[in-house]
Coordinates of C-alpha atoms and ligand atoms in Angstrom, one line a residue:
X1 CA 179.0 -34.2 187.0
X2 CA 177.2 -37.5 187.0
X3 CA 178.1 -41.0 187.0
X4 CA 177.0 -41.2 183.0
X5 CA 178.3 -38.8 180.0
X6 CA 174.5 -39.1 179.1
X7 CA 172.9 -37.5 181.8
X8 CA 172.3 -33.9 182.0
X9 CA 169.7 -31.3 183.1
X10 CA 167.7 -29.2 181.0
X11 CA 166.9 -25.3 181.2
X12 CA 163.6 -26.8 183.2
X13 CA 165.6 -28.4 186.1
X14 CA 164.7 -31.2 185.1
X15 CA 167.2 -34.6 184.4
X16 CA 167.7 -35.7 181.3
X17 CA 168.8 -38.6 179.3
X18 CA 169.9 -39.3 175.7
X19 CA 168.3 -35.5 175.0
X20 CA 165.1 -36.4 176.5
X21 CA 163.5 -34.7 179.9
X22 CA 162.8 -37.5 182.3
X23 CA 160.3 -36.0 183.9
X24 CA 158.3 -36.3 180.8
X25 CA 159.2 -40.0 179.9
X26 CA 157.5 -41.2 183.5
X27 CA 154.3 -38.7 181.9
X28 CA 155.0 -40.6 179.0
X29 CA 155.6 -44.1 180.1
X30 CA 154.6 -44.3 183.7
X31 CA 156.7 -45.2 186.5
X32 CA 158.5 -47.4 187.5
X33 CA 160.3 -47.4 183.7
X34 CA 163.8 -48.2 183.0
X35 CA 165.3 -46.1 180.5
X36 CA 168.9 -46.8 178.1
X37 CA 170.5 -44.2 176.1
X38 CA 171.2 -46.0 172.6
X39 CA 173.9 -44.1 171.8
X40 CA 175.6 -44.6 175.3
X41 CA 175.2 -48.0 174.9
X42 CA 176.9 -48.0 171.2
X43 CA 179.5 -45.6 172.1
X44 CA 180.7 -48.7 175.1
X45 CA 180.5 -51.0 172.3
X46 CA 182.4 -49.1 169.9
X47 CA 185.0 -48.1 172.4
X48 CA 185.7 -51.8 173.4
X49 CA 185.6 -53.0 169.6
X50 CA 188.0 -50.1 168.0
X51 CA 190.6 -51.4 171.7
X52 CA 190.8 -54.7 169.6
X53 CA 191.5 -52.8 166.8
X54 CA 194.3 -50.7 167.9
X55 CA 196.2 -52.5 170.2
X56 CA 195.6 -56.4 168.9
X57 CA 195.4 -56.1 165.4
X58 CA 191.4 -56.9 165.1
X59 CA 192.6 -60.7 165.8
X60 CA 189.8 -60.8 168.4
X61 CA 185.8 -60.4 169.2
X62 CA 183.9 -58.7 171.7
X63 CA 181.1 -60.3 173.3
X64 CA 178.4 -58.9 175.1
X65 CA 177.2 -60.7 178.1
X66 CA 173.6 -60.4 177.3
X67 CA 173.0 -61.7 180.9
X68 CA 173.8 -58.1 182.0
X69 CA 170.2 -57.4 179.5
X70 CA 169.1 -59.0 177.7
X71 CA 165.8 -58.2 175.2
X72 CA 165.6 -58.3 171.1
X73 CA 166.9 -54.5 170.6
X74 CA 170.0 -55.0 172.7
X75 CA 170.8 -58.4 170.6
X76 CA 170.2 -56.1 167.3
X77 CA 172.5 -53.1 168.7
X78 CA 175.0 -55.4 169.4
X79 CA 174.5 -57.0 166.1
X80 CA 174.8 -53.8 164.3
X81 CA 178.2 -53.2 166.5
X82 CA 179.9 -56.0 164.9
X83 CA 180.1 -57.7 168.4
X84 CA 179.5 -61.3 169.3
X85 CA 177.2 -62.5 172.2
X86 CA 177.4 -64.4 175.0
X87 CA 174.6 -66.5 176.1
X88 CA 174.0 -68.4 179.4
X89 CA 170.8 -70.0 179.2
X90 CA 168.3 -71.2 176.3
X91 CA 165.7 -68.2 177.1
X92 CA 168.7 -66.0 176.1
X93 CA 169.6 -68.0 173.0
X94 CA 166.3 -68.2 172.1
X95 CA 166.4 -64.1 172.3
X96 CA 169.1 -63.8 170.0
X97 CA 168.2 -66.1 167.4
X98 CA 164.4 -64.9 167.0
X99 CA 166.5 -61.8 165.8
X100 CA 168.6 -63.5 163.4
X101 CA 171.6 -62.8 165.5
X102 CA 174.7 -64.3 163.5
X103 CA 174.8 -67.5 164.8
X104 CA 179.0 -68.1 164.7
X105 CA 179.2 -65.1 166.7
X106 CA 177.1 -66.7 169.8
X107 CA 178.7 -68.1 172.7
X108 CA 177.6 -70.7 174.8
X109 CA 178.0 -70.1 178.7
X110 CA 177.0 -72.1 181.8
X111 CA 177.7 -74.9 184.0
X112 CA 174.2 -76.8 183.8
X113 CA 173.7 -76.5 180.9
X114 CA 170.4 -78.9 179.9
X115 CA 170.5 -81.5 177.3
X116 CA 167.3 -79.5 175.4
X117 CA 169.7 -76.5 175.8
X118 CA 172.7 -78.5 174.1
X119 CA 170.7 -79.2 171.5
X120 CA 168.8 -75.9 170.5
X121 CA 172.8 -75.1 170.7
X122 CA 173.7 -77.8 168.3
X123 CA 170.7 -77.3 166.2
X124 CA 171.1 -74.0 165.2
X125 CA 174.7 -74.2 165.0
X126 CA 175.7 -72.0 167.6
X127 CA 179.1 -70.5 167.4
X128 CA 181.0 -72.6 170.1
X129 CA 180.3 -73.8 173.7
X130 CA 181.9 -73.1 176.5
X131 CA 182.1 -76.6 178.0
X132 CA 182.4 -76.5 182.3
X133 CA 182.4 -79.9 183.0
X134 CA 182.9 -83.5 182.4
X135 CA 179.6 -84.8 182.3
X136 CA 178.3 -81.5 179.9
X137 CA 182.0 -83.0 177.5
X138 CA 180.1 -86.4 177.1
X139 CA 176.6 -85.2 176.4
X140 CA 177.3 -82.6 173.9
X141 CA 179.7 -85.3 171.8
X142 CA 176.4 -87.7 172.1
X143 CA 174.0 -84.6 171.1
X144 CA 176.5 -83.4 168.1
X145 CA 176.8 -87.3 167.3
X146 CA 173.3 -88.1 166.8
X147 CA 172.9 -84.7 165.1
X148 CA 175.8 -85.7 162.8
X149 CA 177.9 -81.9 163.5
X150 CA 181.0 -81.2 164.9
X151 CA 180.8 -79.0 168.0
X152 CA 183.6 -76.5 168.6
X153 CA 183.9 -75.6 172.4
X154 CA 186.1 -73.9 174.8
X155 CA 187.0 -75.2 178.2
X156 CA 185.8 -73.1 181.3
X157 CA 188.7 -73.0 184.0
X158 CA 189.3 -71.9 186.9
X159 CA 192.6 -69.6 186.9
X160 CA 192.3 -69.2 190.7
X161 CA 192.4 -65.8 191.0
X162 CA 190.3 -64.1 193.5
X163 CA 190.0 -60.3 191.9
X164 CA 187.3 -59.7 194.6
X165 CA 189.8 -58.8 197.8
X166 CA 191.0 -55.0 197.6
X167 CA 194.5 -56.4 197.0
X168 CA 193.4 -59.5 194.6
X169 CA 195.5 -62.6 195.2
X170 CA 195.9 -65.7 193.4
X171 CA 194.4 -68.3 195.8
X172 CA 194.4 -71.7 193.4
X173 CA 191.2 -71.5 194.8
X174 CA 189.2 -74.8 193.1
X175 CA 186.0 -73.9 195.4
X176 CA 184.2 -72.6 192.5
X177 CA 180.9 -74.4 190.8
X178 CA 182.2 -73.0 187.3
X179 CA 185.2 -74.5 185.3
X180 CA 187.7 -77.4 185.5
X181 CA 190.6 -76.5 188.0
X182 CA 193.6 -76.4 187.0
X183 CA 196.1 -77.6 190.0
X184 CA 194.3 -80.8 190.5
X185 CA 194.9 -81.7 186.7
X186 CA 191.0 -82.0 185.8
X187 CA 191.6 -79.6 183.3
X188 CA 194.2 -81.5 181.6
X189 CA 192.6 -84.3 181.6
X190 CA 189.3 -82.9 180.5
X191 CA 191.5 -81.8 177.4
X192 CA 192.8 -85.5 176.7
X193 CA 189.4 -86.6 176.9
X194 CA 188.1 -84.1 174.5
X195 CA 190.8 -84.6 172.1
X196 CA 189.7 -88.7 171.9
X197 CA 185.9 -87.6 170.9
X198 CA 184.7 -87.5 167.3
X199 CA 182.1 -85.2 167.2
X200 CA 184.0 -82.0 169.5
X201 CA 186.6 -79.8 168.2
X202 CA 188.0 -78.4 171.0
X203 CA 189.2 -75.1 170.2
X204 CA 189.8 -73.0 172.9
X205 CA 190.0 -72.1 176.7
X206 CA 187.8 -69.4 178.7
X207 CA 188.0 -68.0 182.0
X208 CA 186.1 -65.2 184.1
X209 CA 187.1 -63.8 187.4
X210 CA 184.5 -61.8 188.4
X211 CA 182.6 -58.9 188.4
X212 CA 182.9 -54.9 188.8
X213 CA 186.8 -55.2 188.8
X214 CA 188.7 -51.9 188.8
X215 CA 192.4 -52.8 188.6
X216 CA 194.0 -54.2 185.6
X217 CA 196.6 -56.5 187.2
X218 CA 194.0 -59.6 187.8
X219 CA 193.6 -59.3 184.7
X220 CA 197.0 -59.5 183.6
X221 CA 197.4 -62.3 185.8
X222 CA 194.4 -64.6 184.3
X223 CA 196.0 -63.8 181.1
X224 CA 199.5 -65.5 182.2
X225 CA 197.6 -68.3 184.1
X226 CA 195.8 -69.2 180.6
X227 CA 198.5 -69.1 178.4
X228 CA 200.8 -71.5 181.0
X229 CA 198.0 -74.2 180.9
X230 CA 197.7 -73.7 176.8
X231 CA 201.4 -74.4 176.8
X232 CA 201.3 -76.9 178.8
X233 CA 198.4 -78.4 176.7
X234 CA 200.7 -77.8 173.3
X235 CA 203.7 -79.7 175.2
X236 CA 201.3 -82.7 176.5
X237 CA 199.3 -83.2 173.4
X238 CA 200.7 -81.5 170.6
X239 CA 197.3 -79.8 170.4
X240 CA 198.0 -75.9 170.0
X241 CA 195.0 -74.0 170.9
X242 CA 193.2 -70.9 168.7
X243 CA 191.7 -68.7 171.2
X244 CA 191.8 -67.3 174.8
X245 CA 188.8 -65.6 175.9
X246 CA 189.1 -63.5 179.0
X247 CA 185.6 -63.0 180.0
X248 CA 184.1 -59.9 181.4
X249 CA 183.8 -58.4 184.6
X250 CA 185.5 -54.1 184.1
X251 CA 183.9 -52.0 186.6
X252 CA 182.1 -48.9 185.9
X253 CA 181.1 -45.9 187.6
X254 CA 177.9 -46.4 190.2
X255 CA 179.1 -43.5 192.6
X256 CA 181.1 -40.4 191.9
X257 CA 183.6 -41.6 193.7
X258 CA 184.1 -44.5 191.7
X259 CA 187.3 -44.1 189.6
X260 CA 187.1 -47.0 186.8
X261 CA 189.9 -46.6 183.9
X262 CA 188.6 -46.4 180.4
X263 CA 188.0 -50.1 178.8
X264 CA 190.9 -49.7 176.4
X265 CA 193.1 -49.1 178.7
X266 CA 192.2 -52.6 179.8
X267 CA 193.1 -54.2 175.9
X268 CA 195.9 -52.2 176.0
X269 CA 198.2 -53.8 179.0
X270 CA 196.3 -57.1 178.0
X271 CA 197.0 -57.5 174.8
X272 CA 200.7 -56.8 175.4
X273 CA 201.0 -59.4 177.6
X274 CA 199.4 -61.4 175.7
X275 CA 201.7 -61.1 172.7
X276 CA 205.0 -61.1 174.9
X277 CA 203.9 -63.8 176.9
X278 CA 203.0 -66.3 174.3
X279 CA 205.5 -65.9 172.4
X280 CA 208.3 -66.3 175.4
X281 CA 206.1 -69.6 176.2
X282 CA 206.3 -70.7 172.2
X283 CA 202.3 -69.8 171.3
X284 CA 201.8 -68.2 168.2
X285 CA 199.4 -65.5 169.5
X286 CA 196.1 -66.6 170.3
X287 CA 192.6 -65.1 169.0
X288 CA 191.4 -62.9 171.7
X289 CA 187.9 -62.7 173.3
X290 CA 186.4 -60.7 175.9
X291 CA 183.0 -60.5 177.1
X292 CA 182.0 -57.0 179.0
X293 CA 178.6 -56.8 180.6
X294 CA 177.8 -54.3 182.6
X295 CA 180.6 -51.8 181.1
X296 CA 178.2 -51.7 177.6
X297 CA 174.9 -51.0 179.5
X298 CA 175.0 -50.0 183.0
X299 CA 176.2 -46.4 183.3
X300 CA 174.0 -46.3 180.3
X301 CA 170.9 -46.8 181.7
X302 CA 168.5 -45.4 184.9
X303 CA 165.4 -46.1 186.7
X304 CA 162.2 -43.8 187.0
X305 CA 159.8 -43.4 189.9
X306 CA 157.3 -42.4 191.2
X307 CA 157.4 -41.1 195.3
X308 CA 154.4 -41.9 197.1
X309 CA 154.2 -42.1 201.1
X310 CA 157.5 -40.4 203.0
X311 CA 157.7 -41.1 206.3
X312 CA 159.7 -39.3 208.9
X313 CA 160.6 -41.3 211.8
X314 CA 161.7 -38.7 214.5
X315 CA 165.8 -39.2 215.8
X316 CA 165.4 -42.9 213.7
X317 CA 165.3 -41.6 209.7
X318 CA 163.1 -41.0 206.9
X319 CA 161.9 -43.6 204.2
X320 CA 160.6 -42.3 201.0
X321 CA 158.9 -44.9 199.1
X322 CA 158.6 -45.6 195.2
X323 CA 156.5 -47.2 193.2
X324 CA 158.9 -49.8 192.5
X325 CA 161.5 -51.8 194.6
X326 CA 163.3 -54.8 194.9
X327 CA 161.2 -56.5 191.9
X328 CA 162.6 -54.1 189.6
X329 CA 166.4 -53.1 191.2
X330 CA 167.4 -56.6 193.6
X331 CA 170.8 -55.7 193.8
X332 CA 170.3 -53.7 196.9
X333 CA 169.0 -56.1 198.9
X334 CA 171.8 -58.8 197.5
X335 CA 174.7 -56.9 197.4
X336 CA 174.1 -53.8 199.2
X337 CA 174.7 -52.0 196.2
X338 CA 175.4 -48.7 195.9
X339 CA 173.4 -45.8 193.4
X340 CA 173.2 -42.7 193.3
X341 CA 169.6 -41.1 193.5
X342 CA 168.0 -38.0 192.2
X343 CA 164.7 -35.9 192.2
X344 CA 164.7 -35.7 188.6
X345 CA 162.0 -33.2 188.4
X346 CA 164.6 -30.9 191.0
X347 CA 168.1 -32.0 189.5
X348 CA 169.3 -28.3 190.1
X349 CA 168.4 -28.5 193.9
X350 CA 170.8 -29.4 196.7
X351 CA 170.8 -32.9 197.5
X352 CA 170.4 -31.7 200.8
X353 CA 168.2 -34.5 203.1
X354 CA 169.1 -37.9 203.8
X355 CA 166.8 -40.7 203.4
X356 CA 165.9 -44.5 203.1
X357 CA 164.5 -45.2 199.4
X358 CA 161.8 -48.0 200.4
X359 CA 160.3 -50.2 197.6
X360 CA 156.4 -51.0 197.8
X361 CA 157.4 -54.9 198.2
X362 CA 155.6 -56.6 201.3
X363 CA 158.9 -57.1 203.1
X364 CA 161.1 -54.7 205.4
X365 CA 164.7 -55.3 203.4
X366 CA 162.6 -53.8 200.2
X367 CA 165.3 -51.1 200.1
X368 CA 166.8 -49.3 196.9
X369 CA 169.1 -47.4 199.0
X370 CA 169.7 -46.6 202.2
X371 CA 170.7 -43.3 203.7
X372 CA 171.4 -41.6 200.6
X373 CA 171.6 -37.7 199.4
X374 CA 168.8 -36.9 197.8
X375 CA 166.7 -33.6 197.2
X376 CA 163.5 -32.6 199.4
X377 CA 161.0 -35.0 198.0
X378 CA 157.8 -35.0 198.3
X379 CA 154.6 -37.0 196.9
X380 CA 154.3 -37.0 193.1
X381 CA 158.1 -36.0 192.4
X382 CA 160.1 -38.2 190.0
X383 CA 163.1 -40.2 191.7
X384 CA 165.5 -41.3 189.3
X385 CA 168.3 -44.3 190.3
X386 CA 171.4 -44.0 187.9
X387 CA 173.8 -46.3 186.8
X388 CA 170.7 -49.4 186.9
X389 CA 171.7 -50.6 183.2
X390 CA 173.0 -53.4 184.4
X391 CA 171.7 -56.6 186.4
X392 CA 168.3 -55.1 187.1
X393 CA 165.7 -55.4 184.1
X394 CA 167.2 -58.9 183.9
X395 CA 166.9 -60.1 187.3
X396 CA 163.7 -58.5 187.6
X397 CA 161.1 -60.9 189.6
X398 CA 157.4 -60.6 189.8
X399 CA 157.2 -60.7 193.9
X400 CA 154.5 -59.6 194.8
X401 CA 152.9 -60.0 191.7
X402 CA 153.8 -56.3 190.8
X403 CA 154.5 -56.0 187.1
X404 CA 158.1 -55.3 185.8
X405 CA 158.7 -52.2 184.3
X406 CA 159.0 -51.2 180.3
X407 CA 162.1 -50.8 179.1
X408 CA 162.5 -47.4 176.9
X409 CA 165.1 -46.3 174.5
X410 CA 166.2 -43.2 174.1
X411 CA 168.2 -41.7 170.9
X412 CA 169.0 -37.8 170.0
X413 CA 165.4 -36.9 172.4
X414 CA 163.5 -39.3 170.7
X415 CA 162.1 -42.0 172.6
X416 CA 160.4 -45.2 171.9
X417 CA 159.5 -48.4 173.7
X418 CA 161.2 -52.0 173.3
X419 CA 159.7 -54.0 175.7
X420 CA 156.3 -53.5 176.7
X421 CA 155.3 -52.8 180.7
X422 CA 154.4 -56.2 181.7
X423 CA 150.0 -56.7 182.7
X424 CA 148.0 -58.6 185.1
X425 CA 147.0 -60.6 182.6
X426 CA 150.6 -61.2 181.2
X427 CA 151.2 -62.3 185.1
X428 CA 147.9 -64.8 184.7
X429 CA 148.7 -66.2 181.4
X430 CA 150.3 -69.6 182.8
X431 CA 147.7 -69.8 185.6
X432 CA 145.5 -72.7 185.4
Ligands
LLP501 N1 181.4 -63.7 181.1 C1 181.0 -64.6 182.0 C2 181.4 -66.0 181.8 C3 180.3 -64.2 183.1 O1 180.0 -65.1 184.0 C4 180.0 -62.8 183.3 C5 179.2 -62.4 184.4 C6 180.3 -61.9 182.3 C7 181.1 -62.4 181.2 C8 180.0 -60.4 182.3 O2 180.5 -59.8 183.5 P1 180.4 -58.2 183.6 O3 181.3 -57.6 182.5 O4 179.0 -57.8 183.4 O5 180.9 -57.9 185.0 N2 174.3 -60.2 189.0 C9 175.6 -59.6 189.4 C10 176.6 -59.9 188.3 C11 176.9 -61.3 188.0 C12 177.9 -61.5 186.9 C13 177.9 -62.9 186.4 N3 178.8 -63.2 185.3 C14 175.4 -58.2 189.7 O6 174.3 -57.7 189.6 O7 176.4 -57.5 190.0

């Protein structure tokens, strides 16, 4: 009935997630307040760990995109889920590690990546980097140098697939700001040029091509892109590459009307081609790695507010506005991003009215939704936006200066919190 297994509604009317009645967590917690379900987010995991399993032997590892969010608990769930993680920056590094996150599980993403990132990367012996580019290549071999280590990387590329379109197409596209390109040979040659250094092992290739994807066939079609350039490596230098990681990008369910297929349905036709592909081309079959996001925590997770002022504007429409907004939930105003949206203290009421959801942000575009179903509201009710798991806590901004939210955690109607609802004087700290 909703756009998550772990949303229901109690005998009060009220929503409810992970067993516990929402209307009480914003008592609890106050509002704004993003909540996960734990066991929502461990069931994704498990589901996309046990599709390795079954269908590829276990000859591969799940990452989590911890860009997706990223906080300590999430790092130990995944941790506890036997998955790797991938990290694009040295804040989220930083995250992992202060949990003792098993350092050859962590992947290193991003194409600008710092020298001070490098080396917290080479330092603490971080798993392998995902090189992007040429002038990242001869850093990290003078940062592992001078360290005395070996650093094992992949290579970024750029398959050229555009997964975006409603009928994806391979475009060679080489406009991208991630990744070597393959047609113009930089990738090749990137590959040479690794092979020459002393202090880089390169061991593998990576690609992403996108996000919220819904078909398989892109997929399919990275997968054959990948495995043409590793054999064409093999055949140019001898040098037959260990793993192919896939990246992330499955869609899930925002809307009702959203039809994604389950994620091992995904390993499934993947992993065949995979096998039959490389060995037609002469591979022996690669290690496997893919790196889901938003399919371990966003159907998992929703927002709570609070409605303040609504405003009917006669013939034009009515805004109802929160106590949050485009601090909290951006991906409205970036992407016109869809949500569903419910009075979660009158779940069992008709979503019968149509309105604006208007954040408190000094700006117009503040929007969280616009002309959505939602019940009669009124001042005082508790809105609830589904499906916010993903992309919001962790591109959460401060405009404003309105504090970001607490993030809660909710397990068998138990409920506790894991990071703290940000103060005025957490906002202060840096000011001089
Ligand atoms: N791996 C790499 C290298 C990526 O760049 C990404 C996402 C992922 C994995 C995970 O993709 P996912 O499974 O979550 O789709 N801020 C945007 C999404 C940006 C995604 C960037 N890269 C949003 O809110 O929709």
């Amino acid at each position: 009935m909703y756009v998550s297994d772990c949303i229901g509604v109690n005998d009060k009317g009220h929503l409810t997630i992970g067993g516990c009645d929402t209307v009480e967590l914003a008592r609890r917690f106050g509002t704004p307040v993003y909540v996960y379900d734990e066991m929502e987010i461990r069931r994704n995991c498990q589901e996309f760990v046990r599709s390795i399993e079954d269908n590829y032997a276990g000859n591969g590892m799940v990452l989590y995109a911890s860009k997706a969010f990223c906080c300590k608990e999430i790092c130990r769930i995944c941790a506890q889920e036997n998955m790797g993680l991938d990290v694009v920056s040295g804040g989220e590094l930083y995250t992992a590690l202060s949990v003792d996150f098993p350092v050859e599980k962590i992947y290193f993403h991003g194409n600008n990546k710092t020298a001070d990132e490098l080396e917290q990367a080479v330092e603490h012996n971080v798993g392998r980097i995902v090189v992007d580019n040429i002038f990242e290549l001869e850093m990290l071999e003078r940062i592992a140098g001078d360290a005395g280590k070996t650093a094992e990387i992949l290579f970024r590329i750029k398959p050229g697939i555009d997964a975006h379109t409603h009928s994806f197409v391979k475009t060679g596209q080489i406009d991208s700001k991630f990744g070597f390109a393959l047609e113009t040979g930089e990738a090749m040659a990137a590959v040479k040029k690794a092979l020459e250094m002393k202090h880089i092992r390169l061991v593998g290739v990576h690609c992403h091509i996108g996000s919220q994807i819904f078909d398989i066939d892109p997929f399919e079609l990275a997968a054959r892109v990948m495995l043409d350039f590793m054999a064409q490596v093999k055949k140019e230098t001898g040098l037959e590459l260990d793993i192919l990681n896939l990246g992330g990008g499955f869609g899930i369910k925002y809307l009702q009307t959203d039809r994604p297929r389950p994620f091992s349905d995904y390993m499934k036709k993947v992993s065949a081609v995979v096998k039959e592909y490389s060995a037609e081309l002469g591979l022996k079959i690669p290690y496997i790695i893919i790196e889901p996001g938003r399919s371990i925590v966003g159907a998992a997770g929703l927002t709570l507010y609070t409605v303040g002022a609504v405003k009917k504007i006669p013939d034009v429409r009515t805004y109802v506005s929160v106590d949050g907004g485009m601090g909290d939930n951006p991906r409205y105003v970036l992407y016109q991003s869809k949500y569903e949206v419910l009075c979660a203290n009158k779940a069992n009421e008709p979503r019968e009215c149509t309105a604006t959801i208007a954040g408190k942000c000094c700006e117009s575009g503040d929007l969280i939704q616009e002309w959505t179903s939602v019940q009669r509201v009124e001042p005082g009710d508790i809105l609830a936006v589904l499906a916010t798991g993903a992309y919001n806590y962790s591109m959460a901004s401060n405009y404003n200066r309105i504090c970001r939210p607490p993030v809660v955690m909710v397990k068998d109607g138990e409920a506790r919190i894991v990071v703290e609802r940000e103060t005025y004087a957490d906002m202060t700290r840096k000011d001089i």
